[in-house]
Coordinates of C-alpha atoms in Angstrom, one line a residue:
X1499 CA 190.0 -151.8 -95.1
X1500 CA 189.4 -148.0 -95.0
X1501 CA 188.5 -145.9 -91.7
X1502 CA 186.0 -143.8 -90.3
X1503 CA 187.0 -141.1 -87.6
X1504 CA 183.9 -138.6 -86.9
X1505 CA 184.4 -135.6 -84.4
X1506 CA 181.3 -133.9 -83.1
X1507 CA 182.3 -129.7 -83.1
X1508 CA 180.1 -129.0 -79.7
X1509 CA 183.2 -130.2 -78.1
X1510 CA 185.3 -127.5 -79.2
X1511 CA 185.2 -125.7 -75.9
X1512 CA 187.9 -123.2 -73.4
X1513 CA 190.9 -124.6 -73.2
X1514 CA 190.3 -127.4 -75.2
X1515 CA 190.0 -126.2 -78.2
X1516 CA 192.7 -123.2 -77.8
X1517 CA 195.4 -126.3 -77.8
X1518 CA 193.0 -127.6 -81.0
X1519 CA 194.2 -124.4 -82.4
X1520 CA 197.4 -124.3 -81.8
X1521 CA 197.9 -128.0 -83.1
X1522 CA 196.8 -127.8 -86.7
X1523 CA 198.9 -126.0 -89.2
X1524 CA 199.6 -122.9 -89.4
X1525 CA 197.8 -122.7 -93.1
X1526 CA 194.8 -124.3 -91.4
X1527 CA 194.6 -122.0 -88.8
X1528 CA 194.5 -118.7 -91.0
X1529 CA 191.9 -120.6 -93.4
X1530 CA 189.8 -121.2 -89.9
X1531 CA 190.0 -117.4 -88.9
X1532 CA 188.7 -116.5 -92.6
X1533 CA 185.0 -117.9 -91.5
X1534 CA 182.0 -115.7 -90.6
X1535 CA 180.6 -118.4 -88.3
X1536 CA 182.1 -119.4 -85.5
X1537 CA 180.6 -123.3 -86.0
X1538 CA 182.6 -122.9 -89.6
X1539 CA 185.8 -122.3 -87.9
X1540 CA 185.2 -125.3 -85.4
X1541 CA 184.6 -127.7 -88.4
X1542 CA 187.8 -126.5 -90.7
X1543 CA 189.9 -127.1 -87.3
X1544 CA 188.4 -130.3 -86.5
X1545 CA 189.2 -131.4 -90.3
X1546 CA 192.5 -130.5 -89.7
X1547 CA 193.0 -132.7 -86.4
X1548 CA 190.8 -135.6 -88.2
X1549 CA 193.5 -135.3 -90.4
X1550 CA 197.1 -135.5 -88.9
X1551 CA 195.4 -138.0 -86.4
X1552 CA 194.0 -140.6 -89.1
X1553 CA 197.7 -139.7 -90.8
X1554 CA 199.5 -140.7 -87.8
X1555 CA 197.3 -143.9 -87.2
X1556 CA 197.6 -145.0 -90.5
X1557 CA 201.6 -144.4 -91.6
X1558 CA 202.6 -144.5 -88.1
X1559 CA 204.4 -141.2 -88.1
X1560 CA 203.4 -137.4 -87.7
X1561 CA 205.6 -135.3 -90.4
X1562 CA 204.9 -132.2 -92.0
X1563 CA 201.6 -132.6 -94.3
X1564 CA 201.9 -130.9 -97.4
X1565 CA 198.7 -130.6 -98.8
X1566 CA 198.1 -130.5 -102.7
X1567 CA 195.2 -131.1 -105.5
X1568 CA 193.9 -132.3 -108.3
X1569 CA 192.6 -130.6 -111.4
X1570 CA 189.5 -130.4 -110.2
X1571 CA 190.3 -129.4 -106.0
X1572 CA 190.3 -132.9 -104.7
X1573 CA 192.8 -132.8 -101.7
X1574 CA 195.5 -135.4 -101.3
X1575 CA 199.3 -135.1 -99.5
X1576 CA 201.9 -134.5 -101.5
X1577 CA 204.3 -137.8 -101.7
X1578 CA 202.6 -139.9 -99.7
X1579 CA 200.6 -142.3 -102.1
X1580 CA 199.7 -144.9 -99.7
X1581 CA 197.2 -142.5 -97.6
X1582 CA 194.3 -141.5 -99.6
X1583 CA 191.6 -139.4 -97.7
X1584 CA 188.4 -137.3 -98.2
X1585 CA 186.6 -134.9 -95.5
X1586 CA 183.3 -134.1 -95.3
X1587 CA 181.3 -132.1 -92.2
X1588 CA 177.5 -131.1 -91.8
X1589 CA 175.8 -130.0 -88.9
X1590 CA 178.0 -130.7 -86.2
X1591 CA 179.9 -133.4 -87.2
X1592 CA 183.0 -133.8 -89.2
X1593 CA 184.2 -136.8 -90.3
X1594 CA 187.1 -138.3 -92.1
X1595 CA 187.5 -141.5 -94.5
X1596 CA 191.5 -142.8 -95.1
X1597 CA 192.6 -145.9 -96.5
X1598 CA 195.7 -146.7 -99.4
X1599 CA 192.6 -146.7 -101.9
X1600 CA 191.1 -144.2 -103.4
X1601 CA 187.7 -142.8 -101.3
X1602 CA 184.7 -140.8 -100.9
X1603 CA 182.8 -139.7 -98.1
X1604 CA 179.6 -137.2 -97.5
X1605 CA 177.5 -137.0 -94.6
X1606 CA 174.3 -135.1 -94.2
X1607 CA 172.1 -134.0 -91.3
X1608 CA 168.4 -135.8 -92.1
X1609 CA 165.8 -132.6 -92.8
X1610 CA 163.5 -131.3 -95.0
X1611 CA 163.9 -128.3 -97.5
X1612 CA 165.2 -129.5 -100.5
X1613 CA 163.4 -132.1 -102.0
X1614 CA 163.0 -129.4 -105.1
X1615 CA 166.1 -130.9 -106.5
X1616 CA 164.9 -134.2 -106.8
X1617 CA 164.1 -134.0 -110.0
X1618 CA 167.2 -131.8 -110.8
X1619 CA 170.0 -134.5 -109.1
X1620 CA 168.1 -137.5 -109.3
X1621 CA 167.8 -140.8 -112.3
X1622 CA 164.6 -142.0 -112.7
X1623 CA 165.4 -145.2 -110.5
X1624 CA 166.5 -143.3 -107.8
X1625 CA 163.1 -140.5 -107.8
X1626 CA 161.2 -144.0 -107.6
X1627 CA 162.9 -145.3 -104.6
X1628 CA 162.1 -141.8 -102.9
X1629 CA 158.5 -141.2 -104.0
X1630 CA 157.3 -145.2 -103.4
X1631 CA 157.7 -144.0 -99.7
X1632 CA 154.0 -142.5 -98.7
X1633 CA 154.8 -140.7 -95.6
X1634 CA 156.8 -137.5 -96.0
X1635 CA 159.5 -138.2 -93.1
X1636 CA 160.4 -141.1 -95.2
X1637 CA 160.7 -140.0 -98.4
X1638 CA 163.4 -137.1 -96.8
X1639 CA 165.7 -139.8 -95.3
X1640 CA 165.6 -142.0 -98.5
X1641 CA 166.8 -138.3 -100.2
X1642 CA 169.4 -137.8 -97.7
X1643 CA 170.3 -140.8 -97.7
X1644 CA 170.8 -141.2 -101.8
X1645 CA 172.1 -137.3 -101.4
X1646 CA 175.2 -138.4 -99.3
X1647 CA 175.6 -141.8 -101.5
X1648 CA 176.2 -139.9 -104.6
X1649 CA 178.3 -137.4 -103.3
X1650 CA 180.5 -139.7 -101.7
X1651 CA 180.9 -141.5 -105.1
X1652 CA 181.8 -137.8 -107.2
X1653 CA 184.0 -137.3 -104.0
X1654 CA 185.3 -140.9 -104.6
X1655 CA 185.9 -139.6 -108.4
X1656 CA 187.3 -136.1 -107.4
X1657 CA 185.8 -135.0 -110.1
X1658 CA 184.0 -132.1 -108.5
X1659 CA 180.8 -130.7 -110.6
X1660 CA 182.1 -131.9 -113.9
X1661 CA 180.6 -135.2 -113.4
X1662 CA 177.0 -134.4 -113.3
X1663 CA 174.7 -135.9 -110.4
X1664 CA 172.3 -137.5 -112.8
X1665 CA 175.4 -138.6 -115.1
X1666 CA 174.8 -142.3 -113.1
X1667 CA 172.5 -143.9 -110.8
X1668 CA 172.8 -145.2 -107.1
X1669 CA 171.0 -148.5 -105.6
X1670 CA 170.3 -147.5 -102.6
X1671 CA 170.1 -151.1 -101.1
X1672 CA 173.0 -152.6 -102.4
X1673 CA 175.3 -149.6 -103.1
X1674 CA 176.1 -150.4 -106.6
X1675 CA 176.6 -147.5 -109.2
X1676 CA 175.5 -147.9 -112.6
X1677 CA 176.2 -144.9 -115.2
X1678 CA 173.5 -143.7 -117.4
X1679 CA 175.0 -145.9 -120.5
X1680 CA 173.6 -149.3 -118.3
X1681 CA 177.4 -149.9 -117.4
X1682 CA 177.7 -151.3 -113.7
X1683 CA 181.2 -149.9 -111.9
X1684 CA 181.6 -153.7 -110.7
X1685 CA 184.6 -152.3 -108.2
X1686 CA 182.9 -149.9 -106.4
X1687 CA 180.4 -150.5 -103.6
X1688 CA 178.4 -147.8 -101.4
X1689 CA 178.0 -148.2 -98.1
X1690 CA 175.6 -146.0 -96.2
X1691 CA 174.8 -145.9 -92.6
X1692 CA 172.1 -144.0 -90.6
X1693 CA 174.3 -142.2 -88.0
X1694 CA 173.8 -140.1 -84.6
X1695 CA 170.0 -140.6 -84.9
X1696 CA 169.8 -137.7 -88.0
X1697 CA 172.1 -137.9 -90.3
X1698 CA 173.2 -140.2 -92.9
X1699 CA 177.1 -141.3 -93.7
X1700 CA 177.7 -142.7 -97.2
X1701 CA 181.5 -144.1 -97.8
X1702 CA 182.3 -144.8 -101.6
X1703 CA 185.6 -147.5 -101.7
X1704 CA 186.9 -150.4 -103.6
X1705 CA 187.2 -152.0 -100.3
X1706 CA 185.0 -154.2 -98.6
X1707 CA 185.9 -153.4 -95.1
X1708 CA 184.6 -150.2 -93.8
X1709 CA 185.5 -149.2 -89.7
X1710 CA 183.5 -146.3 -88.4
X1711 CA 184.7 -144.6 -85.0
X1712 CA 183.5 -141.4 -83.2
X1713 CA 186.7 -139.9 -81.9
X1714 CA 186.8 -136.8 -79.3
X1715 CA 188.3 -133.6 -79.3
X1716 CA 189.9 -134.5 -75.7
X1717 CA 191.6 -137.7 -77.3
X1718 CA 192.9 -136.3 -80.4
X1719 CA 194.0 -133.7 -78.7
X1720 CA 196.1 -135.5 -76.3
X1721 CA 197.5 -137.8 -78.4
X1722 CA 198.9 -134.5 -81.3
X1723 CA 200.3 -132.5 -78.0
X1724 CA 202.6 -135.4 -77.4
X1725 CA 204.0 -135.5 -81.1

């Protein structure tokens, strides 16, 4: 099984979020203070808490994380091979997936503007499932919605932009990945959800349990003070 803990920023309020601050590392706070935006800031501390909370819930302890990465700028904690985890935020949610297998994760607020890049990002199968929708409002969810699938699966790969987004194809009904040589990735399953009314949420795991939870600022926050 692999879980799902999503934090909506518009919580990050007063007092609140000044302990928020104060919780997270030190290296995560200076990265937060680096932003323009002030939303931007809220989501890089909100990874952060995402973080040390699923860490706790998962290995049952809070010690230092020491944060490393791949070739390629995946994220994973030093030493600790039995959590593996990927963020991903839009909008104003953040959300993280953890598990002992490897994961993916992208989510992606529902809206129109870039439907350009179909034909940039997008196999042949996968422009078909968008454009066989007549009405326009449908044709942009079934983009977000295939968007955040095969992101999730690169993020799954942590492979970054060397793997190109038309290098494979994504059934958007059954989740299955098949690579541009007709080779199915028979471990692998995509699981995407419609969530909060406007986004979509894709997960890319070998698992076949996935356990989505919106968590709030207040109960994270509670919980980290007393560690």
């Amino acid at each position: 099984m692999v879980f799902v803990n999503c934090m909506d920023i518009t919580e990050c309020k007063n007092e609140l979020y000044e302990k928020a601050i104060h919780i997270v590392s030190e290296e995560r706070r200076k990265k937060s203070e680096c932003y323009h935006y002030v939303d931007d800031s809220k989501r890089c501390i909100c990874a952060g808490l995402l973080l040390q909370y699923g860490f706790y819930h998962k290995v049952g302890q809070l010690s230092e994380i020491e944060i490393t990465y791949n070739e390629f700028g995946k994220p994973f904690i030093k030493n600790r091979k039995e959590f593996k985890y990927n963020i991903t935020h839009s909008g104003k949610w953040v959300a993280i997936v953890y598990g002992t297998t490897e994961v993916g994760i992208d989510v992606e607020k529902i809206q129109e503007g870039r439907e350009e890049l179909v034909d940039f990002c997008f196999s042949e199968e996968e422009r078909l499932t968008i454009y066989n929708h007549i009405e326009k409002e449908e044709r942009i969810k079934q983009f977000t919605k295939l968007w955040t699938m095969k992101e999730s699966y690169i993020k799954f790969l942590g492979t970054g932009l060397s793997t190109g987004l038309k290098s494979f194809s994504v059934d958007s009904t059954e989740g299955l990945i098949t690579s541009n040589d007709g080779k199915l990735k028979k471990d692998l399953r995509i699981r995407s959800y419609q969530f909060a009314t406007d986004y979509y949420l894709s997960v890319c795991s070998t698992e076949d349990e996935i356990c989505i939870h919106n968590v709030s600022l207040k109960e994270v926050v509670n919980l980290l003070e007393c560690m």
